XYZ file of C-alpha atoms in Angstrom:
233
model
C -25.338 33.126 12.187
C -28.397 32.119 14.128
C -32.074 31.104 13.191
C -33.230 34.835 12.610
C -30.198 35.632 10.549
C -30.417 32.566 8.622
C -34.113 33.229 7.475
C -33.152 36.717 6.412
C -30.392 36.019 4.482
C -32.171 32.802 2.884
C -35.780 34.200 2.290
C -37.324 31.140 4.312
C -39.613 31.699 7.412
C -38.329 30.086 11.027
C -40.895 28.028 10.993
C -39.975 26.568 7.631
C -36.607 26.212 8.143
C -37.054 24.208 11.576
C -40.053 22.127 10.068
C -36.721 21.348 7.354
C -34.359 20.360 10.330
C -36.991 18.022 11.580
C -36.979 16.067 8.324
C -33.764 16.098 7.544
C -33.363 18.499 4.804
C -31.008 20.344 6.575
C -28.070 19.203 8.785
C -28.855 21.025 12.596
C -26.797 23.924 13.164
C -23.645 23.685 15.830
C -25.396 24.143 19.274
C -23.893 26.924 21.388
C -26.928 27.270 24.304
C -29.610 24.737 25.195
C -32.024 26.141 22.868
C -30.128 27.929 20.200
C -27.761 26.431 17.567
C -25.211 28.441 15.052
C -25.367 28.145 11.466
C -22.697 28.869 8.210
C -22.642 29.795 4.558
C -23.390 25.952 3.829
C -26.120 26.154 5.860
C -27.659 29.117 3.471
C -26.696 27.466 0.476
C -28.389 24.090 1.227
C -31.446 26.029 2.726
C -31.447 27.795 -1.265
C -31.755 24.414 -2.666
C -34.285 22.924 -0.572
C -36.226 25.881 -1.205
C -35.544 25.707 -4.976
C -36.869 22.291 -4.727
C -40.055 22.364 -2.555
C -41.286 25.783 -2.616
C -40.439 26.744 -6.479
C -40.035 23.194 -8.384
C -43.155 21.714 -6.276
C -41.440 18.525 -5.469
C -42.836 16.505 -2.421
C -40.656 16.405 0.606
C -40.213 12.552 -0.008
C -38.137 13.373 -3.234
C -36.510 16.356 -2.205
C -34.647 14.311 0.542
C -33.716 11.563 -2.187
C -32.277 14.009 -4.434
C -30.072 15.575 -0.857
C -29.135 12.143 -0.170
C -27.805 11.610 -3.796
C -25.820 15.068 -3.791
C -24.018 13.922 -0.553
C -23.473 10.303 -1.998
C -19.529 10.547 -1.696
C -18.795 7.366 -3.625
C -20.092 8.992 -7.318
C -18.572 11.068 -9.265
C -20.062 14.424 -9.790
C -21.519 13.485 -13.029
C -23.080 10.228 -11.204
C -24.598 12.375 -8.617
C -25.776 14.796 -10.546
C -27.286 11.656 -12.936
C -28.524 10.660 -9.134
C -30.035 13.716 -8.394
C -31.591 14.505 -11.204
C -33.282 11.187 -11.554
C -35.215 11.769 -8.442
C -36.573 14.556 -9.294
C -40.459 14.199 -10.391
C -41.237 13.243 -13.971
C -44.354 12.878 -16.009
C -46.369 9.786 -16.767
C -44.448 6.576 -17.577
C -45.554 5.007 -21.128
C -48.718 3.128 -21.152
C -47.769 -0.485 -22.147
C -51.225 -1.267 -22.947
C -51.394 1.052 -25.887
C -49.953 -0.801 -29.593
C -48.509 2.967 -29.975
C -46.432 2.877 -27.510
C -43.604 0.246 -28.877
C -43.532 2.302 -32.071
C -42.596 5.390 -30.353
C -39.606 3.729 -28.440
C -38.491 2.919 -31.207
C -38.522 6.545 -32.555
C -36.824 7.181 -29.500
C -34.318 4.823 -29.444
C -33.399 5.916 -33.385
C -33.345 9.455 -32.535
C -30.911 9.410 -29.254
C -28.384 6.525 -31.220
C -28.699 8.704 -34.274
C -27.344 12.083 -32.018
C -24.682 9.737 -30.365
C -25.768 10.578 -26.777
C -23.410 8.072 -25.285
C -24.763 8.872 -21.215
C -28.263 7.227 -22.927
C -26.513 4.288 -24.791
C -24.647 2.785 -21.653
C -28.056 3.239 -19.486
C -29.838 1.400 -22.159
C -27.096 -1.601 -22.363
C -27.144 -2.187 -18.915
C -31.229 -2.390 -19.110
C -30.206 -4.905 -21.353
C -31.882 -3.778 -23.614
C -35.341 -4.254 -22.253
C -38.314 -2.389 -24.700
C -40.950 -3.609 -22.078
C -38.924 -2.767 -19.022
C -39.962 1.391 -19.657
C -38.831 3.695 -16.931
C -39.048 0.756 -14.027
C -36.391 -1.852 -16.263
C -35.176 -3.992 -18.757
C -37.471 -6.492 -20.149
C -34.768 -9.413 -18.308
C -34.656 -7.339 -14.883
C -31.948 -4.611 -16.079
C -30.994 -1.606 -14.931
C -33.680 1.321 -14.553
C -34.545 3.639 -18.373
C -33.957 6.869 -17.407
C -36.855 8.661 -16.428
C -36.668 11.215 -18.462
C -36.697 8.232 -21.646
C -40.012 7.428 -20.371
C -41.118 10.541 -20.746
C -39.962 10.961 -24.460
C -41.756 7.658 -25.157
C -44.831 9.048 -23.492
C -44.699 12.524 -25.703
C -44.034 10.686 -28.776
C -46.582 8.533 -28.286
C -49.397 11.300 -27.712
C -47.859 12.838 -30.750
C -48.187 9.912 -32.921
C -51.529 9.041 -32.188
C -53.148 12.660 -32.608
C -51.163 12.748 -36.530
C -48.435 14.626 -36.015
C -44.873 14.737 -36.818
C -42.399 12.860 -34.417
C -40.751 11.050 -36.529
C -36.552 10.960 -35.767
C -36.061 13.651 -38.402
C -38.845 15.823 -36.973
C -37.275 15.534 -33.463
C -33.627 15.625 -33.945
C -33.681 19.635 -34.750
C -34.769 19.535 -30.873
C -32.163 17.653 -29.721
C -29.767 19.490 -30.795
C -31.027 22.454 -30.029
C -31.185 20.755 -26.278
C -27.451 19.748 -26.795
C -26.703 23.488 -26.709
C -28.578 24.582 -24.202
C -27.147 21.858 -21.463
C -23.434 23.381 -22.766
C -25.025 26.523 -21.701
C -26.411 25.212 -18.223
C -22.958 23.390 -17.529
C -21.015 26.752 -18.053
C -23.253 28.428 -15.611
C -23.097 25.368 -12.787
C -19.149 25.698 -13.546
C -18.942 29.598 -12.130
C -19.377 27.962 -8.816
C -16.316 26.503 -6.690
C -15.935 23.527 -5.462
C -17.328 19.918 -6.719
C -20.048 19.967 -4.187
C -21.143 23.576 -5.155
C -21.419 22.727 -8.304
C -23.268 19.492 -8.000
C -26.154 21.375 -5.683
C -26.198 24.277 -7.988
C -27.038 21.708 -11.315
C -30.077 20.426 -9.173
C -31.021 23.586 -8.583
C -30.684 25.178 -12.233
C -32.645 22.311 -13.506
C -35.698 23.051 -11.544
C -35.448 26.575 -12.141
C -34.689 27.266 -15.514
C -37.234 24.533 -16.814
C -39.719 27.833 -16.591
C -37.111 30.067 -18.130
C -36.914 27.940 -21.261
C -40.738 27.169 -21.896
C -41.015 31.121 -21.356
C -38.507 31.677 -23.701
C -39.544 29.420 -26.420
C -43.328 30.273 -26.607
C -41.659 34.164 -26.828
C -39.359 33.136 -29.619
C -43.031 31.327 -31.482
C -44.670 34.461 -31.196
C -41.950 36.220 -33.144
C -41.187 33.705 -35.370
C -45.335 33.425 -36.119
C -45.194 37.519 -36.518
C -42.471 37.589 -39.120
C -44.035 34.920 -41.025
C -47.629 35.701 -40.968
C -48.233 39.075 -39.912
C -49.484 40.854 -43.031
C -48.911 44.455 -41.748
């Protein structure tokens, strides 16, 4: 297909999808005429995902080309470039070290994820050796990396600890495993697609986009759990 086609068929203006060829979010098409080029169905589907990322998820051009360059890292695994990819992706603030709080609340953290047996969290955390002071940039000694989204657990708990109220393990493990479900239920739907690479790209994508689904969702599901509860009438 050329340019025009492509931009139907993928929703994204010309002058989008050119301004993505000049920074390398998408591979140039195979060049039949000086000025034209041809493009395929991978083409379209990498287009989707940069779009997913930039125009929908809001994530700066910098990161979107990390998170490409992880996907089409041919020496992980898919889970590792998925990990990759993921990790990339913007996250909130990293815990405030200054703030006494904020060692408490790792530790809630760290009791909650052993106590739900996450084992993807307990080798990331052994090969930060360990490191409580390292947060989301390392281990205390110079380990690996936290994950970032550990950081941003530490962060929430913390807030939640210092305005009183609950976040203790047993407060937050009915969320957890409520989460465990739900990423069952995102894996089935990144498994419809067909091949490894597919897969991988659609798992980036679903993350950014369903993010909104499930805060949707659960402030719908709080309004009818509030109006069987409460509602008098």
């Amino acid at each position: 297909m050329r340019l025009a086609e492509l931009s139907t068929r993928s929703g994204v203006s010309r002058a989008t999808i050119k301004y993505y060829l000049r920074e390398g979010l998408l591979h140039p098409g195979r060049r039949v005429t000086t000025t034209e080029a041809e493009y395929d169905e991978e083409h379209l589907r990498r287009l989707r995902l940069v779009r997913a990322l930039i125009q929908v998820g809001r994530i700066p051009v910098k990161s979107a080309r990390e998170v490409l360059a992880a996907l089409a890292d041919e020496d992980l695994d898919r889970s590792q470039r998925l990990g990759t990819a993921v990790w990339a992706l913007p996250h909130g603030p990293a815990p405030d070290e200054r703030d006494p709080a904020t060692e408490a609340a790792r530790r809630t953290a760290d009791e909650l994820l052993e106590r739900i047996g996450w084992s993807a969290y307990a080798e990331t955390r052994g090969r930060a050796n360990g490191g409580a002071d390292g947060g989301a940039d390392g281990g205390a000694d110079g380990g690996a990396p936290l994950p970032p989204a550990y950081a941003m657990l530490v962060t929430a708990i913390t807030a939640l600890s210092r305005l009183g109220y609950p976040c203790a393990a047993d407060d937050l493990e009915p969320y957890a495993r409520a989460m465990e479900r739900i990423a069952a239920s995102d894996l089935d739907l990144v498994e419809r697609y067909g091949t490894p690479d597919e897969q991988v790209e659609a798992a980036v994508a679903l993350t950014v986009l369903y993010e909104p689904v499930l805060l949707s969702l659960r402030r719908l599901a709080e309004a009818e759990e509030s109006h069987r509860r409460f509602d008098s009438r």
